[in-house]
Amino acid sequence: MEAGLEAYTRHTLVAPERLTRALTEVRELGWAAEVQEMTMGEAGIAAPIRGHGGLVVDAMNADSSLAPKVLKVDGGMTSDNLLMQFENWKRAVERALGRIRSPNPP
């Protein structure tokens, strides 16, 4: 990675070693989150949507510009609750695509 990445806020990851660590964590977790890296006071989360066979067919994200009461850094849902809700949304989409079976089939 080349040096010289632009920092949008003081939280933006621009040091190559910090960015590499963060990307490794994203690969391990299967989702990415940012807190105040682009805009102070805002946060976001993103994850791939996998279809049949595990192929990535889309992605989903939520950020405080779309859901301010949920993702604001000061107030709103706790990070654990947010991650649980986000995972529920993601699984619902993947169920609709046939990726995973419904826990309670009709």
Short mmCIF file of N, CA and C in Angstrom, two decimals:
data_model
loop_
_atom_site.label_atom_id
_atom_site.label_comp_id
_atom_site.label_asym_id
_atom_site.label_seq_id
_atom_site.Cartn_x
_atom_site.Cartn_y
_atom_site.Cartn_z
N MET A 1 0.85 -1.19 0.00
CA MET A 1 0.00 0.00 0.00
C MET A 1 0.88 1.24 0.00
N GLU A 2 0.48 2.21 -0.75
CA GLU A 2 1.25 3.43 -0.79
C GLU A 2 0.80 4.39 0.29
N ALA A 3 1.76 5.17 0.78
CA ALA A 3 1.43 6.20 1.77
C ALA A 3 0.70 7.33 1.06
N GLY A 4 0.15 8.23 1.83
CA GLY A 4 -0.49 9.39 1.24
C GLY A 4 -1.99 9.29 1.15
N LEU A 5 -2.61 8.37 1.87
CA LEU A 5 -4.07 8.30 1.88
C LEU A 5 -4.63 9.52 2.59
N GLU A 6 -5.77 10.00 2.12
CA GLU A 6 -6.38 11.20 2.69
C GLU A 6 -7.17 10.87 3.95
N ALA A 7 -6.93 11.62 5.01
CA ALA A 7 -7.68 11.46 6.26
C ALA A 7 -8.86 12.42 6.24
N TYR A 8 -10.08 11.87 6.33
CA TYR A 8 -11.27 12.70 6.37
C TYR A 8 -11.53 13.24 7.77
N THR A 9 -11.19 12.44 8.79
CA THR A 9 -11.29 12.86 10.18
C THR A 9 -10.06 12.33 10.90
N ARG A 10 -9.94 12.63 12.17
CA ARG A 10 -8.77 12.12 12.92
C ARG A 10 -8.88 10.61 13.15
N HIS A 11 -10.05 10.00 12.85
CA HIS A 11 -10.25 8.57 13.02
C HIS A 11 -10.03 7.76 11.74
N THR A 12 -9.84 8.43 10.62
CA THR A 12 -9.64 7.75 9.34
C THR A 12 -8.35 6.93 9.39
N LEU A 13 -8.42 5.68 8.95
CA LEU A 13 -7.24 4.83 8.91
C LEU A 13 -6.42 5.18 7.67
N VAL A 14 -5.25 5.74 7.88
CA VAL A 14 -4.38 6.09 6.75
C VAL A 14 -3.01 5.43 6.85
N ALA A 15 -2.62 4.98 8.04
CA ALA A 15 -1.34 4.30 8.19
C ALA A 15 -1.47 2.90 7.58
N PRO A 16 -0.59 2.53 6.66
CA PRO A 16 -0.71 1.24 5.98
C PRO A 16 -0.83 0.05 6.92
N GLU A 17 -0.06 0.03 8.00
CA GLU A 17 -0.12 -1.13 8.91
C GLU A 17 -1.46 -1.20 9.65
N ARG A 18 -2.04 -0.07 10.02
CA ARG A 18 -3.35 -0.06 10.67
C ARG A 18 -4.45 -0.47 9.69
N LEU A 19 -4.34 0.00 8.46
CA LEU A 19 -5.33 -0.35 7.44
C LEU A 19 -5.25 -1.84 7.11
N THR A 20 -4.05 -2.38 7.02
CA THR A 20 -3.87 -3.81 6.76
C THR A 20 -4.48 -4.65 7.88
N ARG A 21 -4.25 -4.25 9.14
CA ARG A 21 -4.86 -4.97 10.28
C ARG A 21 -6.38 -4.91 10.21
N ALA A 22 -6.91 -3.74 9.89
CA ALA A 22 -8.36 -3.57 9.82
C ALA A 22 -8.95 -4.44 8.71
N LEU A 23 -8.30 -4.51 7.57
CA LEU A 23 -8.79 -5.33 6.45
C LEU A 23 -8.72 -6.81 6.77
N THR A 24 -7.69 -7.22 7.50
CA THR A 24 -7.59 -8.61 7.94
C THR A 24 -8.76 -8.95 8.86
N GLU A 25 -9.09 -8.05 9.77
CA GLU A 25 -10.21 -8.25 10.68
C GLU A 25 -11.53 -8.34 9.92
N VAL A 26 -11.70 -7.50 8.92
CA VAL A 26 -12.92 -7.53 8.10
C VAL A 26 -13.07 -8.89 7.43
N ARG A 27 -11.99 -9.41 6.88
CA ARG A 27 -12.05 -10.72 6.24
C ARG A 27 -12.43 -11.81 7.24
N GLU A 28 -11.88 -11.74 8.45
CA GLU A 28 -12.15 -12.75 9.48
C GLU A 28 -13.59 -12.66 9.99
N LEU A 29 -14.10 -11.45 10.21
CA LEU A 29 -15.44 -11.26 10.75
C LEU A 29 -16.54 -11.44 9.71
N GLY A 30 -16.24 -11.08 8.47
CA GLY A 30 -17.25 -11.15 7.42
C GLY A 30 -18.10 -9.90 7.31
N TRP A 31 -17.75 -8.85 8.01
CA TRP A 31 -18.44 -7.56 7.93
C TRP A 31 -17.45 -6.46 8.30
N ALA A 32 -17.81 -5.23 7.94
CA ALA A 32 -16.95 -4.09 8.24
C ALA A 32 -17.76 -3.00 8.94
N ALA A 33 -17.11 -2.30 9.83
CA ALA A 33 -17.74 -1.17 10.51
C ALA A 33 -16.77 -0.01 10.55
N GLU A 34 -17.31 1.16 10.58
CA GLU A 34 -16.49 2.36 10.76
C GLU A 34 -17.21 3.29 11.71
N VAL A 35 -16.42 3.92 12.56
CA VAL A 35 -16.96 4.89 13.51
C VAL A 35 -16.17 6.18 13.36
N GLN A 36 -16.84 7.18 12.84
CA GLN A 36 -16.29 8.52 12.68
C GLN A 36 -15.06 8.57 11.77
N GLU A 37 -14.90 7.61 10.86
CA GLU A 37 -13.76 7.62 9.95
C GLU A 37 -13.99 8.54 8.76
N MET A 38 -15.25 8.71 8.37
CA MET A 38 -15.57 9.58 7.25
C MET A 38 -16.13 10.91 7.72
N THR A 39 -17.04 10.85 8.72
CA THR A 39 -17.69 12.04 9.24
C THR A 39 -17.78 11.93 10.75
N MET A 40 -17.38 12.96 11.45
CA MET A 40 -17.45 12.96 12.91
C MET A 40 -18.90 12.81 13.35
N GLY A 41 -19.13 11.96 14.36
CA GLY A 41 -20.46 11.75 14.90
C GLY A 41 -21.29 10.73 14.15
N GLU A 42 -20.74 10.10 13.12
CA GLU A 42 -21.49 9.12 12.34
C GLU A 42 -20.72 7.80 12.27
N ALA A 43 -21.47 6.74 11.98
CA ALA A 43 -20.88 5.41 11.90
C ALA A 43 -21.58 4.61 10.81
N GLY A 44 -20.99 3.49 10.42
CA GLY A 44 -21.60 2.65 9.41
C GLY A 44 -21.14 1.21 9.54
N ILE A 45 -21.89 0.30 8.92
CA ILE A 45 -21.58 -1.12 8.92
C ILE A 45 -21.96 -1.66 7.55
N ALA A 46 -21.21 -2.66 7.06
CA ALA A 46 -21.49 -3.26 5.76
C ALA A 46 -21.12 -4.74 5.78
N ALA A 47 -21.82 -5.52 4.95
CA ALA A 47 -21.55 -6.96 4.86
C ALA A 47 -21.98 -7.46 3.49
N PRO A 48 -21.32 -8.53 3.02
CA PRO A 48 -21.73 -9.11 1.74
C PRO A 48 -23.01 -9.93 1.92
N ILE A 49 -23.79 -10.01 0.85
CA ILE A 49 -24.96 -10.88 0.79
C ILE A 49 -24.56 -12.04 -0.11
N ARG A 50 -24.71 -13.24 0.43
CA ARG A 50 -24.30 -14.43 -0.32
C ARG A 50 -25.52 -15.18 -0.82
N GLY A 51 -25.45 -15.61 -2.05
CA GLY A 51 -26.51 -16.40 -2.64
C GLY A 51 -26.19 -17.88 -2.54
N HIS A 52 -26.87 -18.67 -3.35
CA HIS A 52 -26.68 -20.12 -3.37
C HIS A 52 -25.20 -20.45 -3.59
N GLY A 53 -24.69 -21.37 -2.81
CA GLY A 53 -23.30 -21.77 -2.95
C GLY A 53 -22.31 -20.83 -2.30
N GLY A 54 -22.80 -19.80 -1.63
CA GLY A 54 -21.91 -18.88 -0.94
C GLY A 54 -21.34 -17.77 -1.80
N LEU A 55 -21.76 -17.69 -3.04
CA LEU A 55 -21.28 -16.65 -3.95
C LEU A 55 -21.80 -15.28 -3.50
N VAL A 56 -20.92 -14.30 -3.45
CA VAL A 56 -21.35 -12.94 -3.10
C VAL A 56 -22.15 -12.39 -4.27
N VAL A 57 -23.42 -12.03 -4.00
CA VAL A 57 -24.31 -11.54 -5.05
C VAL A 57 -24.70 -10.07 -4.84
N ASP A 58 -24.44 -9.55 -3.66
CA ASP A 58 -24.80 -8.17 -3.36
C ASP A 58 -24.12 -7.78 -2.06
N ALA A 59 -24.44 -6.62 -1.58
CA ALA A 59 -23.93 -6.16 -0.28
C ALA A 59 -25.01 -5.30 0.35
N MET A 60 -24.92 -5.17 1.66
CA MET A 60 -25.85 -4.29 2.36
C MET A 60 -25.06 -3.44 3.34
N ASN A 61 -25.61 -2.27 3.61
CA ASN A 61 -24.96 -1.39 4.58
C ASN A 61 -26.01 -0.57 5.29
N ALA A 62 -25.62 -0.08 6.43
CA ALA A 62 -26.45 0.85 7.18
C ALA A 62 -25.49 1.91 7.72
N ASP A 63 -25.92 3.13 7.63
CA ASP A 63 -25.09 4.19 8.19
C ASP A 63 -25.98 5.24 8.82
N SER A 64 -25.36 6.10 9.57
CA SER A 64 -26.15 7.06 10.34
C SER A 64 -26.84 8.09 9.46
N SER A 65 -26.44 8.24 8.20
CA SER A 65 -27.17 9.16 7.34
C SER A 65 -28.51 8.55 6.94
N LEU A 66 -28.60 7.21 6.98
CA LEU A 66 -29.85 6.52 6.66
C LEU A 66 -30.66 6.19 7.90
N ALA A 67 -30.00 5.96 9.00
CA ALA A 67 -30.68 5.55 10.23
C ALA A 67 -30.07 6.27 11.43
N PRO A 68 -30.27 7.59 11.54
CA PRO A 68 -29.57 8.37 12.56
C PRO A 68 -29.87 7.95 13.99
N LYS A 69 -31.06 7.49 14.28
CA LYS A 69 -31.37 7.12 15.66
C LYS A 69 -30.73 5.80 16.05
N VAL A 70 -30.36 5.00 15.07
CA VAL A 70 -29.76 3.70 15.35
C VAL A 70 -28.24 3.78 15.47
N LEU A 71 -27.61 4.50 14.58
CA LEU A 71 -26.16 4.43 14.47
C LEU A 71 -25.38 5.61 15.03
N LYS A 72 -26.04 6.64 15.52
CA LYS A 72 -25.29 7.78 16.04
C LYS A 72 -24.33 7.32 17.11
N VAL A 73 -23.18 7.88 17.11
CA VAL A 73 -22.15 7.51 18.08
C VAL A 73 -22.62 7.81 19.49
N ASP A 74 -23.29 8.91 19.69
CA ASP A 74 -23.79 9.28 21.01
C ASP A 74 -25.27 8.93 21.11
N GLY A 75 -25.59 7.78 21.66
CA GLY A 75 -26.99 7.36 21.80
C GLY A 75 -27.36 6.32 20.78
N GLY A 76 -28.62 5.90 20.80
CA GLY A 76 -29.09 4.88 19.87
C GLY A 76 -28.78 3.49 20.39
N MET A 77 -28.78 2.51 19.49
CA MET A 77 -28.56 1.12 19.87
C MET A 77 -27.13 0.90 20.33
N THR A 78 -26.94 -0.09 21.19
CA THR A 78 -25.58 -0.49 21.54
C THR A 78 -24.99 -1.20 20.34
N SER A 79 -23.68 -1.30 20.27
CA SER A 79 -23.05 -1.95 19.13
C SER A 79 -23.44 -3.42 19.04
N ASP A 80 -23.58 -4.11 20.18
CA ASP A 80 -24.00 -5.52 20.14
C ASP A 80 -25.40 -5.66 19.57
N ASN A 81 -26.33 -4.81 19.99
CA ASN A 81 -27.70 -4.87 19.46
C ASN A 81 -27.73 -4.54 17.98
N LEU A 82 -26.94 -3.55 17.59
CA LEU A 82 -26.89 -3.17 16.18
C LEU A 82 -26.37 -4.32 15.34
N LEU A 83 -25.30 -4.96 15.78
CA LEU A 83 -24.74 -6.08 15.02
C LEU A 83 -25.73 -7.23 14.93
N MET A 84 -26.45 -7.50 16.02
CA MET A 84 -27.45 -8.56 16.00
C MET A 84 -28.56 -8.24 15.01
N GLN A 85 -29.05 -7.01 15.01
CA GLN A 85 -30.12 -6.61 14.09
C GLN A 85 -29.62 -6.66 12.65
N PHE A 86 -28.42 -6.18 12.42
CA PHE A 86 -27.85 -6.18 11.07
C PHE A 86 -27.72 -7.62 10.56
N GLU A 87 -27.25 -8.52 11.43
CA GLU A 87 -27.12 -9.93 11.04
C GLU A 87 -28.49 -10.53 10.74
N ASN A 88 -29.51 -10.16 11.50
CA ASN A 88 -30.88 -10.63 11.23
C ASN A 88 -31.36 -10.17 9.86
N TRP A 89 -31.10 -8.90 9.52
CA TRP A 89 -31.48 -8.38 8.20
C TRP A 89 -30.75 -9.15 7.10
N LYS A 90 -29.45 -9.34 7.30
CA LYS A 90 -28.62 -10.03 6.31
C LYS A 90 -29.13 -11.45 6.10
N ARG A 91 -29.42 -12.17 7.17
CA ARG A 91 -29.92 -13.55 7.05
C ARG A 91 -31.28 -13.59 6.36
N ALA A 92 -32.13 -12.61 6.63
CA ALA A 92 -33.44 -12.56 5.98
C ALA A 92 -33.27 -12.44 4.46
N VAL A 93 -32.37 -11.60 4.02
CA VAL A 93 -32.12 -11.44 2.58
C VAL A 93 -31.54 -12.73 2.02
N GLU A 94 -30.58 -13.32 2.73
CA GLU A 94 -29.98 -14.56 2.23
C GLU A 94 -30.99 -15.70 2.19
N ARG A 95 -31.93 -15.75 3.16
CA ARG A 95 -33.00 -16.75 3.13
C ARG A 95 -33.85 -16.55 1.88
N ALA A 96 -34.17 -15.31 1.59
CA ALA A 96 -34.98 -15.01 0.40
C ALA A 96 -34.26 -15.43 -0.88
N LEU A 97 -32.94 -15.39 -0.86
CA LEU A 97 -32.16 -15.79 -2.03
C LEU A 97 -31.90 -17.29 -2.06
N GLY A 98 -32.31 -18.01 -1.02
CA GLY A 98 -32.09 -19.44 -0.97
C GLY A 98 -30.75 -19.84 -0.43
N ARG A 99 -30.00 -18.91 0.13
CA ARG A 99 -28.67 -19.20 0.67
C ARG A 99 -28.75 -20.06 1.92
N ILE A 100 -29.66 -19.71 2.85
CA ILE A 100 -29.80 -20.47 4.08
C ILE A 100 -31.26 -20.85 4.27
N ARG A 101 -31.49 -21.90 4.97
CA ARG A 101 -32.86 -22.36 5.21
C ARG A 101 -33.50 -21.56 6.35
N SER A 102 -34.78 -21.34 6.23
CA SER A 102 -35.54 -20.67 7.27
C SER A 102 -35.53 -21.52 8.54
N PRO A 103 -35.36 -20.91 9.72
CA PRO A 103 -35.35 -21.70 10.95
C PRO A 103 -36.69 -22.35 11.25
N ASN A 104 -37.78 -21.81 10.73
CA ASN A 104 -39.12 -22.35 10.94
C ASN A 104 -39.84 -22.49 9.60
N PRO A 105 -39.51 -23.55 8.84
CA PRO A 105 -40.17 -23.68 7.53
C PRO A 105 -41.67 -23.87 7.68
N PRO A 106 -42.46 -23.40 6.70
CA PRO A 106 -43.93 -23.51 6.77
C PRO A 106 -44.40 -24.93 6.71
#
